[in-house]
Coordinates of N, CA and C in Angstrom, one line a residue:
X1 N -114.6 33.6 123.9 CA -114.2 34.6 124.9 C -114.7 36.0 124.4
X2 N -115.3 36.8 125.3 CA -115.7 38.1 124.8 C -114.5 39.0 124.4
X3 N -114.8 39.9 123.6 CA -113.8 40.8 123.1 C -113.1 41.6 124.1
X4 N -113.8 42.0 125.2 CA -113.2 42.8 126.3 C -112.2 41.9 127.0
X5 N -112.4 40.6 127.2 CA -111.5 39.8 128.0 C -110.2 39.5 127.1
X6 N -110.4 39.4 125.8 CA -109.2 39.2 125.0 C -108.3 40.4 125.0
X7 N -108.9 41.6 125.1 CA -108.1 42.8 125.2 C -107.4 43.0 126.5
X8 N -108.1 42.5 127.6 CA -107.5 42.6 128.9 C -106.4 41.6 129.2
X9 N -106.4 40.5 128.6 CA -105.4 39.4 128.9 C -104.0 39.8 128.8
X10 N -103.6 40.5 127.7 CA -102.2 40.9 127.6 C -101.8 41.9 128.7
X11 N -102.7 42.8 129.1 CA -102.4 43.8 130.1 C -102.3 43.1 131.5
X12 N -103.1 42.0 131.8 CA -103.0 41.3 133.0 C -101.6 40.5 133.1
X13 N -101.2 39.9 132.0 CA -100.0 39.2 131.9 C -98.8 40.1 132.1
X14 N -98.8 41.3 131.5 CA -97.7 42.2 131.7 C -97.6 42.7 133.2
X15 N -98.8 42.9 133.8 CA -98.8 43.4 135.2 C -98.2 42.3 136.1
X16 N -98.6 41.0 135.9 CA -98.1 39.9 136.7 C -96.6 39.7 136.6
X17 N -96.1 39.8 135.4 CA -94.6 39.7 135.2 C -93.9 40.9 135.9
X18 N -94.5 42.1 135.8 CA -93.8 43.2 136.5 C -93.8 43.1 138.0
X19 N -94.8 42.4 138.6 CA -94.8 42.2 140.0 C -93.8 41.1 140.5
X20 N -93.8 40.0 139.8 CA -93.0 38.8 140.2 C -91.6 38.9 139.9
X21 N -91.2 39.6 138.8 CA -89.8 39.7 138.4 C -88.9 40.3 139.4
X22 N -89.2 41.4 140.0 CA -88.3 42.0 141.1 C -88.1 41.1 142.3
X23 N -89.2 40.4 142.7 CA -89.1 39.5 143.8 C -88.2 38.3 143.5
X24 N -88.2 37.8 142.3 CA -87.3 36.7 141.9 C -85.9 37.1 141.8
X25 N -85.7 38.3 141.3 CA -84.4 38.9 141.2 C -83.8 39.2 142.6
X26 N -84.6 39.5 143.6 CA -84.1 39.9 144.9 C -83.9 38.7 145.8
X27 N -84.2 37.4 145.3 CA -84.0 36.3 146.1 C -82.5 36.1 146.5
X28 N -82.1 36.0 147.7 CA -80.7 35.9 148.1 C -80.1 34.6 147.6
X29 N -78.8 34.7 147.3 CA -78.1 33.5 146.9 C -77.8 32.7 148.1
X30 N -77.6 31.4 147.8 CA -77.2 30.5 148.9 C -75.9 30.9 149.6
X31 N -75.9 31.0 150.9 CA -74.7 31.4 151.6 C -73.5 30.6 151.2
X32 N -72.3 31.3 151.1 CA -71.1 30.6 150.7 C -70.3 30.3 152.0
X33 N -70.6 29.1 152.6 CA -69.9 28.8 153.9 C -68.5 28.3 153.6
X34 N -67.6 28.8 154.4 CA -66.2 28.3 154.3 C -66.0 27.1 155.2
X35 N -65.1 26.2 154.7 CA -64.9 25.0 155.5 C -64.0 25.3 156.7
X36 N -64.5 24.9 157.9 CA -63.8 25.1 159.1 C -63.7 23.9 159.9
X37 N -62.7 23.8 160.8 CA -62.5 22.7 161.7 C -63.4 22.9 162.9
X38 N -64.3 22.0 163.2 CA -65.2 22.1 164.3 C -64.9 21.1 165.4
X39 N -63.9 20.2 165.2 CA -63.6 19.2 166.2 C -62.4 19.7 167.1
X40 N -62.7 19.9 168.4 CA -61.6 20.3 169.3 C -60.9 19.1 169.8
X41 N -59.7 19.3 170.2 CA -58.9 18.2 170.7 C -59.4 17.8 172.1
X42 N -59.5 16.5 172.3 CA -60.0 16.0 173.5 C -59.0 16.2 174.7
X43 N -57.7 16.1 174.3 CA -56.7 16.2 175.3 C -55.6 17.2 174.8
X44 N -55.2 18.1 175.7 CA -54.2 19.1 175.3 C -53.0 18.9 176.3
X45 N -51.8 18.6 175.7 CA -50.6 18.2 176.5 C -49.8 19.5 176.7
X46 N -49.1 19.4 177.8 CA -48.2 20.5 178.2 C -46.8 19.9 178.5
X47 N -46.7 19.1 179.5 CA -45.4 18.5 179.9 C -45.6 17.0 179.6
X48 N -44.7 16.4 178.8 CA -44.8 15.0 178.5 C -43.5 14.2 178.9
X49 N -43.7 13.2 179.7 CA -42.6 12.3 180.1 C -42.9 10.9 179.4
X50 N -41.9 10.4 178.7 CA -42.1 9.2 177.9 C -41.0 8.2 178.1
X51 N -41.3 6.9 178.0 CA -40.4 5.8 178.0 C -40.6 5.0 176.7
X52 N -39.5 4.5 176.1 CA -39.6 3.9 174.8 C -38.7 2.6 174.8
X53 N -39.1 1.6 174.1 CA -38.3 0.5 173.7 C -38.3 0.5 172.1
X54 N -37.1 0.1 171.6 CA -37.1 0.1 170.1 C -36.0 -0.8 169.6
X55 N -35.8 -0.7 168.3 CA -34.8 -1.5 167.6 C -34.0 -0.6 166.6
X56 N -32.7 -1.0 166.4 CA -31.8 -0.4 165.4 C -31.5 -1.6 164.4
X57 N -32.3 -1.7 163.3 CA -32.2 -2.8 162.5 C -31.3 -2.7 161.3
X58 N -30.6 -1.6 161.0 CA -29.9 -1.4 159.8 C -28.6 -2.2 159.6
X59 N -27.8 -2.4 160.7 CA -26.6 -3.1 160.6 C -26.9 -4.6 160.2
X60 N -26.2 -5.0 159.2 CA -26.4 -6.4 158.7 C -25.9 -7.5 159.7
X61 N -24.9 -7.1 160.5 CA -24.3 -8.1 161.3 C -24.7 -8.0 162.8
X62 N -24.9 -6.7 163.3 CA -25.2 -6.5 164.7 C -26.4 -5.6 164.8
X63 N -27.5 -6.1 165.3 CA -28.7 -5.3 165.6 C -28.6 -4.7 167.0
X64 N -29.5 -3.8 167.3 CA -29.6 -3.2 168.6 C -31.0 -3.1 169.1
X65 N -31.2 -3.4 170.4 CA -32.5 -3.2 171.1 C -32.3 -2.0 172.1
X66 N -33.1 -1.0 172.0 CA -32.9 0.2 172.8 C -33.9 0.4 173.9
X67 N -33.5 1.0 174.9 CA -34.4 1.4 176.0 C -34.1 2.8 176.4
X68 N -35.1 3.7 176.5 CA -34.8 5.1 176.7 C -36.0 5.8 177.3
X69 N -35.7 7.1 177.5 CA -36.7 8.0 178.0 C -36.6 9.4 177.4
X70 N -37.7 10.2 177.5 CA -37.7 11.5 176.9 C -38.5 12.5 177.7
X71 N -38.3 13.8 177.5 CA -39.1 14.9 178.0 C -39.5 15.8 176.9
X72 N -40.8 16.2 176.7 CA -41.2 17.1 175.7 C -42.1 18.2 176.3
X73 N -41.8 19.4 175.8 CA -42.6 20.6 176.2 C -43.5 21.0 175.0
X74 N -44.8 21.0 175.3 CA -45.7 21.3 174.2 C -46.1 22.8 174.3
X75 N -45.8 23.6 173.3 CA -46.1 25.0 173.2 C -47.5 25.3 172.9
X76 N -48.1 24.4 172.0 CA -49.4 24.6 171.5 C -50.0 23.3 171.0
X77 N -51.1 23.3 170.4 CA -51.7 22.0 169.9 C -51.0 21.5 168.7
X78 N -50.1 22.3 168.0 CA -49.5 21.8 166.8 C -47.9 21.8 166.9
X79 N -47.4 22.5 168.0 CA -45.9 22.6 168.0 C -45.4 22.2 169.4
X80 N -44.3 21.5 169.4 CA -43.7 21.1 170.7 C -42.2 21.0 170.5
X81 N -41.5 20.8 171.6 CA -40.0 20.7 171.6 C -39.7 19.5 172.5
X82 N -39.2 18.4 171.8 CA -38.6 17.3 172.6 C -37.2 17.7 173.1
X83 N -37.2 18.2 174.3 CA -35.9 18.8 174.7 C -34.8 17.7 174.8
X84 N -35.2 16.5 175.3 CA -34.1 15.5 175.4 C -34.7 14.1 175.2
X85 N -34.1 13.3 174.5 CA -34.4 11.9 174.4 C -33.0 11.1 174.5
X86 N -33.0 10.2 175.5 CA -31.7 9.4 175.7 C -32.1 7.9 175.6
X87 N -31.2 7.2 174.8 CA -31.4 5.8 174.7 C -30.1 5.0 174.8
X88 N -30.2 3.8 175.4 CA -29.1 2.9 175.5 C -29.4 1.7 174.6
X89 N -28.4 1.2 173.8 CA -28.6 0.1 172.9 C -27.9 -1.1 173.4
X90 N -28.6 -2.2 173.4 CA -28.1 -3.5 173.7 C -27.9 -4.3 172.4
X91 N -26.6 -4.5 172.0 CA -26.4 -5.2 170.7 C -26.5 -6.7 170.8
X92 N -26.9 -7.2 169.6 CA -27.0 -8.7 169.5 C -26.6 -9.1 168.1
X93 N -26.0 -10.2 167.9 CA -25.5 -10.7 166.6 C -26.7 -11.1 165.7
X94 N -26.7 -10.7 164.4 CA -27.7 -11.2 163.5 C -27.3 -12.6 163.0
X95 N -28.3 -13.2 162.3 CA -28.0 -14.6 161.8 C -26.9 -14.6 160.7
X96 N -26.8 -13.5 160.0 CA -25.7 -13.5 159.0 C -24.3 -13.6 159.6
X97 N -24.1 -13.1 160.7 CA -22.8 -13.2 161.4 C -22.5 -14.6 161.7
X98 N -23.5 -15.3 162.2 CA -23.3 -16.8 162.5 C -23.1 -17.6 161.2
X99 N -23.7 -17.2 160.1 CA -23.5 -17.9 158.9 C -22.1 -17.7 158.4
X100 N -21.5 -16.5 158.5 CA -20.1 -16.3 158.2 C -19.2 -17.1 159.0
X101 N -19.5 -17.1 160.3 CA -18.6 -17.9 161.3 C -18.6 -19.4 160.9
X102 N -19.7 -19.9 160.4 CA -19.7 -21.3 160.1 C -18.8 -21.6 158.9
X103 N -18.5 -20.6 158.1 CA -17.5 -20.8 157.0 C -16.1 -20.3 157.3
X104 N -15.9 -20.0 158.6 CA -14.7 -19.5 159.2 C -14.3 -18.2 158.5
X105 N -15.3 -17.3 158.4 CA -15.2 -16.0 157.8 C -15.6 -15.0 158.9
X106 N -14.9 -13.8 158.9 CA -15.2 -12.8 159.9 C -15.6 -11.5 159.1
X107 N -16.8 -10.9 159.5 CA -17.2 -9.7 158.9 C -16.2 -8.5 159.2
X108 N -16.2 -7.6 158.3 CA -15.4 -6.4 158.6 C -15.9 -5.7 159.8
X109 N -15.1 -5.4 160.8 CA -15.6 -4.8 162.1 C -16.1 -3.4 161.9
X110 N -17.3 -3.2 162.1 CA -17.9 -1.8 162.1 C -18.3 -1.4 163.5
X111 N -18.3 -0.1 163.7 CA -18.8 0.4 165.0 C -20.3 0.2 165.2
X112 N -20.6 0.0 166.4 CA -22.1 -0.1 166.7 C -22.4 0.9 167.8
X113 N -23.7 1.3 167.8 CA -24.2 2.4 168.7 C -24.3 1.8 170.1
X114 N -23.8 2.6 171.1 CA -24.0 2.2 172.5 C -25.1 3.1 173.2
X115 N -24.9 4.5 172.9 CA -25.9 5.4 173.5 C -26.3 6.5 172.5
X116 N -27.5 7.0 172.6 CA -28.0 8.0 171.7 C -28.6 9.1 172.5
X117 N -28.3 10.4 172.1 CA -28.9 11.6 172.7 C -29.4 12.5 171.6
X118 N -30.6 13.0 171.7 CA -31.2 13.8 170.7 C -32.1 14.9 171.3
X119 N -32.3 15.9 170.5 CA -33.3 17.0 170.8 C -34.0 17.3 169.5
X120 N -35.3 17.5 169.5 CA -36.1 17.6 168.3 C -37.2 18.6 168.4
X121 N -37.5 19.3 167.3 CA -38.7 20.1 167.1 C -39.8 19.1 166.6
X122 N -41.0 19.2 167.2 CA -42.1 18.3 166.9 C -43.2 19.1 166.3
X123 N -43.6 18.8 165.1 CA -44.8 19.4 164.5 C -45.9 18.4 164.4
X124 N -47.1 18.8 164.8 CA -48.3 17.9 164.9 C -49.4 18.4 164.0
X125 N -49.3 18.2 162.7 CA -50.3 18.8 161.8 C -51.6 18.1 161.7
X126 N -51.7 16.8 162.2 CA -53.0 16.1 162.0 C -53.5 15.6 163.3
X127 N -54.7 15.9 163.6 CA -55.4 15.3 164.8 C -56.6 14.6 164.3
X128 N -56.9 13.4 164.9 CA -58.0 12.6 164.4 C -58.8 12.1 165.6
X129 N -60.1 11.7 165.3 CA -61.0 11.1 166.2 C -61.8 10.0 165.5
X130 N -61.8 8.8 166.0 CA -62.5 7.8 165.3 C -63.1 6.7 166.3
X131 N -63.7 5.7 165.7 CA -64.3 4.6 166.4 C -63.5 3.3 166.3
X132 N -63.3 2.6 167.4 CA -62.6 1.4 167.4 C -63.7 0.2 167.6
X133 N -63.9 -0.5 166.4 CA -64.8 -1.6 166.4 C -66.2 -1.2 166.9
X134 N -66.6 0.1 166.7 CA -67.9 0.6 167.1 C -68.1 0.4 168.6
X135 N -67.1 0.3 169.3 CA -67.3 0.1 170.8 C -66.7 1.3 171.6
X136 N -65.7 2.0 171.1 CA -65.0 3.0 171.8 C -64.6 4.1 170.9
X137 N -64.6 5.3 171.4 CA -64.1 6.5 170.6 C -62.6 6.7 171.0
X138 N -61.7 6.7 169.9 CA -60.3 7.0 170.1 C -59.9 8.3 169.5
X139 N -58.9 8.9 170.0 CA -58.3 10.1 169.4 C -56.8 10.0 169.3
X140 N -56.2 10.7 168.4 CA -54.7 10.6 168.3 C -54.2 11.7 167.4
X141 N -52.9 11.6 167.0 CA -52.3 12.6 166.2 C -51.1 12.0 165.5
X142 N -50.8 12.7 164.4 CA -49.6 12.3 163.6 C -48.6 13.4 163.8
X143 N -47.3 13.1 163.9 CA -46.2 14.0 164.2 C -45.1 13.9 163.2
X144 N -44.4 15.0 163.0 CA -43.1 15.1 162.3 C -42.1 15.6 163.2
X145 N -40.9 15.0 163.2 CA -39.8 15.5 164.1 C -38.6 15.8 163.3
X146 N -37.8 16.8 163.7 CA -36.6 17.1 163.1 C -35.6 17.8 164.1
X147 N -34.4 17.3 164.2 CA -33.5 17.9 165.2 C -32.1 17.4 165.1
X148 N -31.3 17.5 166.2 CA -29.9 17.1 166.2 C -29.8 16.0 167.2
X149 N -28.6 15.2 167.0 CA -28.4 14.0 167.8 C -26.9 13.9 168.0
X150 N -26.6 13.1 169.0 CA -25.2 12.8 169.4 C -25.2 11.3 169.8
X151 N -24.2 10.6 169.3 CA -24.1 9.1 169.5 C -22.7 8.7 170.1
X152 N -22.8 7.8 171.0 CA -21.5 7.2 171.5 C -21.5 5.8 170.8
X153 N -20.4 5.6 170.0 CA -20.2 4.3 169.4 C -19.2 3.5 170.2
X154 N -18.9 2.3 169.7 CA -17.9 1.5 170.4 C -16.5 2.1 170.4
X155 N -16.1 2.9 169.4 CA -14.8 3.4 169.3 C -14.8 4.9 169.1
X156 N -15.9 5.6 169.0 CA -15.9 7.0 168.7 C -17.2 7.7 169.2
X157 N -17.2 9.0 169.1 CA -18.4 9.8 169.4 C -18.7 10.7 168.2
X158 N -19.9 10.8 167.8 CA -20.3 11.5 166.6 C -21.5 12.4 166.8
X159 N -21.5 13.6 166.3 CA -22.7 14.4 166.2 C -23.5 14.0 165.0
X160 N -24.8 14.4 164.9 CA -25.6 14.1 163.8 C -26.9 14.8 163.7
X161 N -27.7 14.4 162.8 CA -29.0 14.9 162.5 C -30.0 13.8 162.5
X162 N -31.2 14.0 162.9 CA -32.3 13.0 162.8 C -33.6 13.6 162.4
X163 N -34.4 12.8 161.7 CA -35.8 13.3 161.3 C -36.6 12.0 161.3
X164 N -37.9 12.2 161.4 CA -38.8 11.1 161.4 C -40.3 11.4 161.5
X165 N -41.1 10.4 161.7 CA -42.5 10.6 161.9 C -43.0 9.8 163.1
X166 N -44.1 10.2 163.6 CA -44.7 9.5 164.8 C -46.2 9.5 164.8
X167 N -46.8 8.5 165.5 CA -48.2 8.3 165.6 C -48.6 8.1 167.0
X168 N -49.5 8.8 167.5 CA -49.9 8.7 168.9 C -51.4 8.4 169.1
X169 N -51.8 7.6 170.0 CA -53.2 7.3 170.4 C -53.3 7.6 171.9
X170 N -54.3 8.4 172.2 CA -54.6 8.8 173.6 C -55.4 7.7 174.3
X171 N -55.0 7.2 175.4 CA -55.7 6.3 176.2 C -56.6 7.1 177.3
X172 N -56.1 8.2 177.7 CA -56.8 9.1 178.7 C -56.1 10.4 178.7
X173 N -56.6 11.3 179.6 CA -55.9 12.6 179.7 C -54.4 12.5 180.1
X174 N -54.1 11.4 180.9 CA -52.8 11.3 181.4 C -51.9 10.4 180.5
X175 N -52.4 9.3 179.9 CA -51.6 8.3 179.2 C -51.9 8.3 177.7
X176 N -50.8 8.0 177.0 CA -50.9 7.8 175.6 C -49.9 6.8 175.1
X177 N -50.1 6.2 174.0 CA -49.2 5.3 173.3 C -48.7 5.9 172.0
X178 N -47.4 5.7 171.7 CA -46.9 6.2 170.4 C -46.0 5.3 169.7
X179 N -46.0 5.4 168.4 CA -45.0 4.6 167.5 C -44.2 5.6 166.7
X180 N -42.9 5.5 166.8 CA -42.0 6.4 166.1 C -41.1 5.7 165.1
X181 N -40.7 6.3 164.0 CA -39.7 5.8 163.1 C -38.8 7.0 162.8
X182 N -37.5 6.9 163.0 CA -36.5 8.0 162.8 C -35.3 7.5 162.1
X183 N -34.9 8.4 161.1 CA -33.6 8.2 160.4 C -32.5 9.1 161.0
X184 N -31.4 8.5 161.4 CA -30.3 9.3 162.0 C -29.1 9.2 161.2
X185 N -28.4 10.3 161.1 CA -27.1 10.4 160.3 C -26.1 11.0 161.2
X186 N -25.0 10.3 161.4 CA -23.9 10.7 162.3 C -22.6 10.9 161.4
X187 N -21.9 12.0 161.7 CA -20.8 12.4 160.9 C -19.5 12.4 161.7
X188 N -18.4 12.0 160.9 CA -17.1 12.1 161.5 C -16.1 12.2 160.4
X189 N -14.9 12.7 160.7 CA -13.9 12.9 159.7 C -13.4 11.6 159.2
X190 N -13.4 11.4 157.9 CA -12.9 10.1 157.3 C -11.5 9.9 157.1
X191 N -10.6 10.7 157.9 CA -9.2 10.5 157.8 C -8.7 10.7 156.4
X192 N -9.0 11.9 155.8 CA -8.5 12.2 154.5 C -9.4 11.8 153.4
X193 N -10.4 11.1 153.7 CA -11.4 10.6 152.6 C -12.7 11.4 152.7
X194 N -12.7 12.5 153.3 CA -13.9 13.3 153.4 C -14.7 13.0 154.7
X195 N -15.9 13.4 154.7 CA -16.8 13.1 155.8 C -17.4 11.8 155.7
X196 N -17.3 11.0 156.8 CA -17.9 9.7 156.8 C -19.3 9.8 157.5
X197 N -20.3 9.2 156.9 CA -21.7 9.3 157.4 C -22.1 7.9 157.8
X198 N -22.5 7.8 159.1 CA -23.1 6.6 159.6 C -24.6 6.7 159.7
X199 N -25.3 5.8 159.0 CA -26.8 5.9 159.0 C -27.4 4.9 160.0
X200 N -28.4 5.3 160.7 CA -29.2 4.4 161.6 C -30.6 4.7 161.4
X201 N -31.4 3.6 161.5 CA -32.9 3.7 161.6 C -33.3 3.2 162.9
X202 N -34.1 4.0 163.6 CA -34.7 3.6 164.9 C -36.2 3.5 164.8
X203 N -36.7 2.4 165.2 CA -38.2 2.2 165.3 C -38.5 1.9 166.7
X204 N -39.4 2.7 167.3 CA -39.7 2.6 168.8 C -41.1 2.7 169.1
X205 N -41.5 2.0 170.2 CA -42.8 2.0 170.7 C -42.7 2.5 172.2
X206 N -43.6 3.4 172.5 CA -43.5 4.0 173.9 C -44.8 4.4 174.5
X207 N -44.7 4.7 175.7 CA -45.9 5.2 176.4 C -45.5 6.6 177.1
X208 N -46.5 7.5 177.2 CA -46.2 8.8 177.7 C -47.2 9.2 178.8
X209 N -46.7 10.0 179.7 CA -47.5 10.6 180.8 C -47.6 12.1 180.5
X210 N -48.8 12.7 180.5 CA -49.0 14.1 180.4 C -49.2 14.7 181.7
X211 N -48.3 15.7 182.1 CA -48.4 16.3 183.4 C -49.0 17.8 183.2

């Protein structure tokens, strides 16, 4: 290599670094995208009329089959008020009661539910959309309910509280199916022994019409 080229090489390298370094430094960083929900609800409810059938399985001796109806006002996509739900219970004896009768034994008589009335705040935090067997697109939501209740028993009437969860699948804009599970607590004066609490578990399957 001639002497002149050897002398020019460091100068050329310095010039190249001076030109490319600012451009590399000025390269914009990758944008920091925030995670956002992009899936809108397929169906937005306002007035909901529902009918339900269910069971009251907690009593060891007498179970209940319930039939009822409800009306719910939806304020937004995540908040609603189930203004009223009324249910009537049809009692039937469990197998344990028949087993005791075969030994000429009688269970301690406990009160059973005849009618239930409740009002609940409904929170709908989760909406989903998916595929059913790769043949149809389904959408639905998960719900949490909390509210007050009143029950007519065989020998008394009791106020109470209830809370639970629900799951809904939309069939169309008008119709949907839902599954609910609720724990109910009813209170009464225990005649000097403090407050007596009666617990009930209700599991119900229903259909709703959106108006």
